[in-house]
XYZ file of C-alpha atoms in Angstrom:
301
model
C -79.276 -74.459 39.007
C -79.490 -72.625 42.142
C -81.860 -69.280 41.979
C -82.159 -66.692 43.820
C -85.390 -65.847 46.242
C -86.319 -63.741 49.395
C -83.791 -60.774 50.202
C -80.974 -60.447 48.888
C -78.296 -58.477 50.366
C -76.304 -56.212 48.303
C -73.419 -55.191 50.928
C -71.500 -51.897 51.642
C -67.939 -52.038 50.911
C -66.218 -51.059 54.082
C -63.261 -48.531 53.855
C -60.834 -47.546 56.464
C -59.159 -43.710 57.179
C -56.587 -44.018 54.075
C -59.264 -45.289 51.735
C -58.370 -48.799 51.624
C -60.631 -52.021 52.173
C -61.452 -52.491 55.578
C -61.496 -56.434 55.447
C -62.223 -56.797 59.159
C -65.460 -55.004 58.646
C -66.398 -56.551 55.561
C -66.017 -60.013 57.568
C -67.906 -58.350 60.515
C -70.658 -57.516 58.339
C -70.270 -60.546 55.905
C -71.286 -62.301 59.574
C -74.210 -59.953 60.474
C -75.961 -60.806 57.368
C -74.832 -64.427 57.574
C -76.831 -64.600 60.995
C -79.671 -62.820 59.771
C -82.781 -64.299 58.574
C -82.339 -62.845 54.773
C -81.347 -65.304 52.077
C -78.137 -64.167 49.951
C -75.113 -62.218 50.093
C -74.556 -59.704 47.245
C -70.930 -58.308 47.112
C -69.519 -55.382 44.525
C -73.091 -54.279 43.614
C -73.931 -50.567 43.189
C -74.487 -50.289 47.045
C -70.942 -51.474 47.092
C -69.764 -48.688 44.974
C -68.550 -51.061 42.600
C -67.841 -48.571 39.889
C -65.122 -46.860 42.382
C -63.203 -49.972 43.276
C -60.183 -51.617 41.499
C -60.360 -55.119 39.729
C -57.568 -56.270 42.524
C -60.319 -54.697 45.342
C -63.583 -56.712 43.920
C -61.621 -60.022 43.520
C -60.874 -59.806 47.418
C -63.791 -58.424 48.968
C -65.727 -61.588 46.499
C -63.512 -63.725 48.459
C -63.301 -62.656 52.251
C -67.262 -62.535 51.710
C -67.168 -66.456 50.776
C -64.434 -67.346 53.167
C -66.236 -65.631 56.195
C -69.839 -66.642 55.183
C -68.720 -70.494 55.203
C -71.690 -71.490 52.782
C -74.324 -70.336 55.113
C -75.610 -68.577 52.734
C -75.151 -68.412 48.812
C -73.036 -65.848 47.585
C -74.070 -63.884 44.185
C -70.909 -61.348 43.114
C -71.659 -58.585 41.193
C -69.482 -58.701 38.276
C -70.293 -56.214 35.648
C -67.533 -53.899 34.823
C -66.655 -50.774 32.552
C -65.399 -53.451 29.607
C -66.589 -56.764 28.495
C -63.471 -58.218 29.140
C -63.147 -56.779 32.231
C -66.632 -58.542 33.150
C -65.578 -61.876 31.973
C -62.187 -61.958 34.560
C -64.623 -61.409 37.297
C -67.235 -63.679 36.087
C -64.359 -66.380 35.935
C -62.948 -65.348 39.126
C -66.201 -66.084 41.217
C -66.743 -69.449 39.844
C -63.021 -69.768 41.051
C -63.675 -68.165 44.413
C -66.578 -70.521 45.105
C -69.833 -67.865 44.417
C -72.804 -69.638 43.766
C -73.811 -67.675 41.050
C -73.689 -63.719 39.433
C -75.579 -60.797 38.662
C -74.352 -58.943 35.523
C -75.313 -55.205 35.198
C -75.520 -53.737 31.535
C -72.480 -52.061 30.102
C -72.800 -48.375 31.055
C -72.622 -45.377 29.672
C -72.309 -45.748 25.974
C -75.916 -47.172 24.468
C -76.185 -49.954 23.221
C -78.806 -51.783 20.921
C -80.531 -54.623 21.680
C -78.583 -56.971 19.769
C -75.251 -55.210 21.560
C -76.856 -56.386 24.600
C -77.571 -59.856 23.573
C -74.354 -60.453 22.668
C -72.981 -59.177 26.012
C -74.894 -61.212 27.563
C -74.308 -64.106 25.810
C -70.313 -63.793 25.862
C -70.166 -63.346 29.584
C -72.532 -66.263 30.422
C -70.712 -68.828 27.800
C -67.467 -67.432 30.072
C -68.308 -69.379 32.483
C -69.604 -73.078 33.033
C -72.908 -73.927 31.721
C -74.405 -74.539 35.297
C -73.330 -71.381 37.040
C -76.304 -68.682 37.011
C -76.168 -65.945 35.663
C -79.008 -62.977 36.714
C -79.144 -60.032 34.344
C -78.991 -56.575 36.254
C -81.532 -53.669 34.774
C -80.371 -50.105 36.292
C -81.479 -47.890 33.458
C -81.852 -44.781 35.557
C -78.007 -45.461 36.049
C -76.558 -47.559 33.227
C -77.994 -45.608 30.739
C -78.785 -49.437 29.138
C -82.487 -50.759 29.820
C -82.922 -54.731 29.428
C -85.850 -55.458 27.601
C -88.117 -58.020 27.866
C -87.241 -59.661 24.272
C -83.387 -59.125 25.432
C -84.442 -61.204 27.945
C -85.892 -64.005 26.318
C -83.305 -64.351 23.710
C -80.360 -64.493 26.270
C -82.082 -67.066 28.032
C -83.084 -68.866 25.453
C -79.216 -68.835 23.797
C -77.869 -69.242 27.487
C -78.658 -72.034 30.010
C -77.458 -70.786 32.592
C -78.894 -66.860 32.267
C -81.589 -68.069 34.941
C -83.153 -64.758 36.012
C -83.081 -60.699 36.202
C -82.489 -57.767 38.633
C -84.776 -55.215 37.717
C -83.968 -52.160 39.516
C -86.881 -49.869 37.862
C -90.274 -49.108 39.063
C -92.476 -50.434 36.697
C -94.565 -53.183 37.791
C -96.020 -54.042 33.901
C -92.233 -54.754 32.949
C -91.514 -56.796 36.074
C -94.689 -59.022 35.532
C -93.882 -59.487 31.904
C -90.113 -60.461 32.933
C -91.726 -63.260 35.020
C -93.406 -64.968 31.340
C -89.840 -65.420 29.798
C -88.665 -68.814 29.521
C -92.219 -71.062 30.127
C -92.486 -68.490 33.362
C -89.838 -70.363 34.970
C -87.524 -67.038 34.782
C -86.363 -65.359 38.146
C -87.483 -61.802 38.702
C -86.445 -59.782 41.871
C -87.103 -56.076 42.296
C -84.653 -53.348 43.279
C -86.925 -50.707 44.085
C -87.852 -51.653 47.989
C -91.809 -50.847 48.064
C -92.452 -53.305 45.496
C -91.315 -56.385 47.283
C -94.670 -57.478 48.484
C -96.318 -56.166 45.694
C -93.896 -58.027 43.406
C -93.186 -61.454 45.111
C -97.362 -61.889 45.422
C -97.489 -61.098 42.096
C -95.162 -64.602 41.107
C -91.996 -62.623 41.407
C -89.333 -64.053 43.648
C -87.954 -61.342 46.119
C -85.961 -58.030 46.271
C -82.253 -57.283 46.071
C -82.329 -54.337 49.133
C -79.198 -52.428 50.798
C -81.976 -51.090 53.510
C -82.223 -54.756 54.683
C -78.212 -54.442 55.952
C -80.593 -52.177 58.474
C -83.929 -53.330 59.540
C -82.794 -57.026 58.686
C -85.947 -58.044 60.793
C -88.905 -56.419 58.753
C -87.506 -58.209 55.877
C -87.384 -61.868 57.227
C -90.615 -60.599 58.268
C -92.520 -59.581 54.971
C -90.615 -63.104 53.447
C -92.249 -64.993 56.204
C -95.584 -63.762 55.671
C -95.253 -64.190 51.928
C -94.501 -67.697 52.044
C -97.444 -68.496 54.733
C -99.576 -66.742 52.262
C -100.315 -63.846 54.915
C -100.531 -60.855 52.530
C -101.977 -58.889 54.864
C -99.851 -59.227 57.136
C -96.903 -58.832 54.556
C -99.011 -55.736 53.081
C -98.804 -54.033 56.506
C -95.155 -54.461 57.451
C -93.767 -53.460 54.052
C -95.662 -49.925 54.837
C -93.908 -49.773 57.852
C -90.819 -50.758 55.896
C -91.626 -47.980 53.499
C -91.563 -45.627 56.283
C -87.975 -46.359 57.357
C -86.822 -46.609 54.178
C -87.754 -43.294 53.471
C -86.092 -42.148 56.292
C -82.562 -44.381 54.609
C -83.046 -43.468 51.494
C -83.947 -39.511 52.104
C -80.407 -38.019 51.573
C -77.619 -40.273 50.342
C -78.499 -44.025 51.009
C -75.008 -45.531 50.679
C -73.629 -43.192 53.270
C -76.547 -43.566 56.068
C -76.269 -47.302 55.615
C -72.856 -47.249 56.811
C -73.842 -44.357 59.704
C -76.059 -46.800 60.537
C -74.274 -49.889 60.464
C -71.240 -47.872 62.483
C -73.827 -46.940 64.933
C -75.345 -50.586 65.572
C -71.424 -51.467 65.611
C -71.013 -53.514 62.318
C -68.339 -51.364 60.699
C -65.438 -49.336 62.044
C -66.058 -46.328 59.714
C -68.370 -44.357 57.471
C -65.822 -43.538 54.776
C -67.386 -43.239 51.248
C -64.747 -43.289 48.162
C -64.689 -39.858 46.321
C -66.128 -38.647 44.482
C -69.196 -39.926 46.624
C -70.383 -38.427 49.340
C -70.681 -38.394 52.976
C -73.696 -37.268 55.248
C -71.970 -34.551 57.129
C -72.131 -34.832 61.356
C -75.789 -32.844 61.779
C -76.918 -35.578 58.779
C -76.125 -38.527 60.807
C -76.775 -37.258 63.805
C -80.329 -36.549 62.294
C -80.558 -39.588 60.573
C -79.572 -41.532 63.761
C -82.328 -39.819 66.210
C -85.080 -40.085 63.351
C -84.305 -43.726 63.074
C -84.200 -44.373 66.539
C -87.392 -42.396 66.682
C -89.468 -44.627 65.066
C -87.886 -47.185 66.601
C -86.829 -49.212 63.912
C -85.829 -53.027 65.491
C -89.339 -53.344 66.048
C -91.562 -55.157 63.169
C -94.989 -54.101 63.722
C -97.949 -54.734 61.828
């Protein structure tokens, strides 16, 4: 079964004036990534405001991001919703759309035991064939649910197909021990951007990073060095990542991602769905100049 490795690309979801899809700049950006050096597309995750959009919405932006990516790259829909059975019609519909796999955040909100979990798990991954993958998606400091590591090792030993996890919390212990579930042959990516280097030399296999939609190049970079076995050298461009990310991530990260993708002419318009917010004109304006600043094409190590 196919896993994921390298970056991996959880897109914006482009909306227009009247706070409707704007499909031409999903395609437009569905083809920036596509053309990058980075290694999966990641529609409807939380830097897609999935919890905002419709069922109708994430069914077609999952499928203008396949149609327009043309297998160049695999495609990995984000498909956990408010309900179970909410999860499951998306789930289905991406094996229909022709995904090459999903990521599955915990039910939110409510809290859940472990054995709740399991048995989410299990019911969403038995939803769909046997040799689709299925990642797990940890966002405690969101979801209210944390994944444990025995939560883990139960749904993938109940589940084929559960193949790996999306940890989106900073705690390197946790991550490491993730990457010992099934005979170590489990895939672990980080959320949390400084820990890429840290994480994939550790055994783990790569990030899941909105900032890459914006410095695409430092991220091919760091993956390059990683698999030359130049840690160093990956070790000195993530700090320069770190910098710029900083910069992203310093007010509202959704929103300056799509300044920023506006301003390198990706997407027609910055528009954030309410209630979430958008960097007023002096914020982008600052954000723009401070990015530009550091110059931020340029890998350097």
């Amino acid at each position: 079964m196919k896993k994921l490795y390298g970056t991996v690309v959880p897109i914006i979801t482009p909306f227009d004036e009247n706070d409707e899809l704007d499909i031409d700049s999903l395609k437009s950006l569905t083809e920036y990534i596509a053309e990058s050096k980075l290694q999966c597309l990641y529609p409807c995750g939380t830097t897609g405001e999935m919890c905002l959009l419709t069922i109708k919405e994430r069914k077609r932006i999952v499928e203008t991001v396949v149609e327009q990516n043309r297998g160049r790259l695999p495609v990995f829909a984000q498909v956990g919703a408010v309900t179970e059975k909410e999860t499951i019609e998306l789930a289905r519909h991406a094996v229909e759309a022709g995904c090459d796999g999903i990521g599955v955040v915990t039910p939110i909100y409510f809290k859940l035991s472990d054995r709740g979990l399991v048995d989410f798990y299990t019911h969403v991954a038995d939803s769909v064939p046997s040799d689709f993958p299925v990642y797990l998606y940890g966002i405690p400091q969101n979801a209210v649910n944390d994944i444990s590591v025995n939560v883990a090792k139960e749904t993938a030993a109940r589940c084929e197909n559960i193949v790996g996890i999306k940890y989106s919390y900073p705690d390197m212990t946790k991550l490491q021990n993730f990457m010992m579930v099934k005979d170590e042959t489990f895939s672990v990516l980080v959320g949390p951007d400084h820990l890429f280097q840290a994480v994939a030399a550790a055994g783990g296999d790569g990030v899941v990073s909105g900032n890459a939609m914006i410095i695409p190049e430092h991220y091919g970079a760091i993956w390059e060095a990683l698999l030359e076995k130049d840690y160093e050298k990956a070790r000195k461009i993530q700090r320069r990542t770190n910098v710029l990310n900083e910069v992203l991530c310093r007010i509202n990260n959704i929103s300056a991602y799509k300044v920023m993708l506006k301003e390198k002419g990706i997407i027609r318009n910055t528009a954030m769905r309410a209630p979430m917010e958008h960097l007023t004109d002096e914020e982008a304006e600052t954000l723009i100049k401070e990015m530009n600043r550091l110059d931020y094409g340029q890998v350097r190590c």
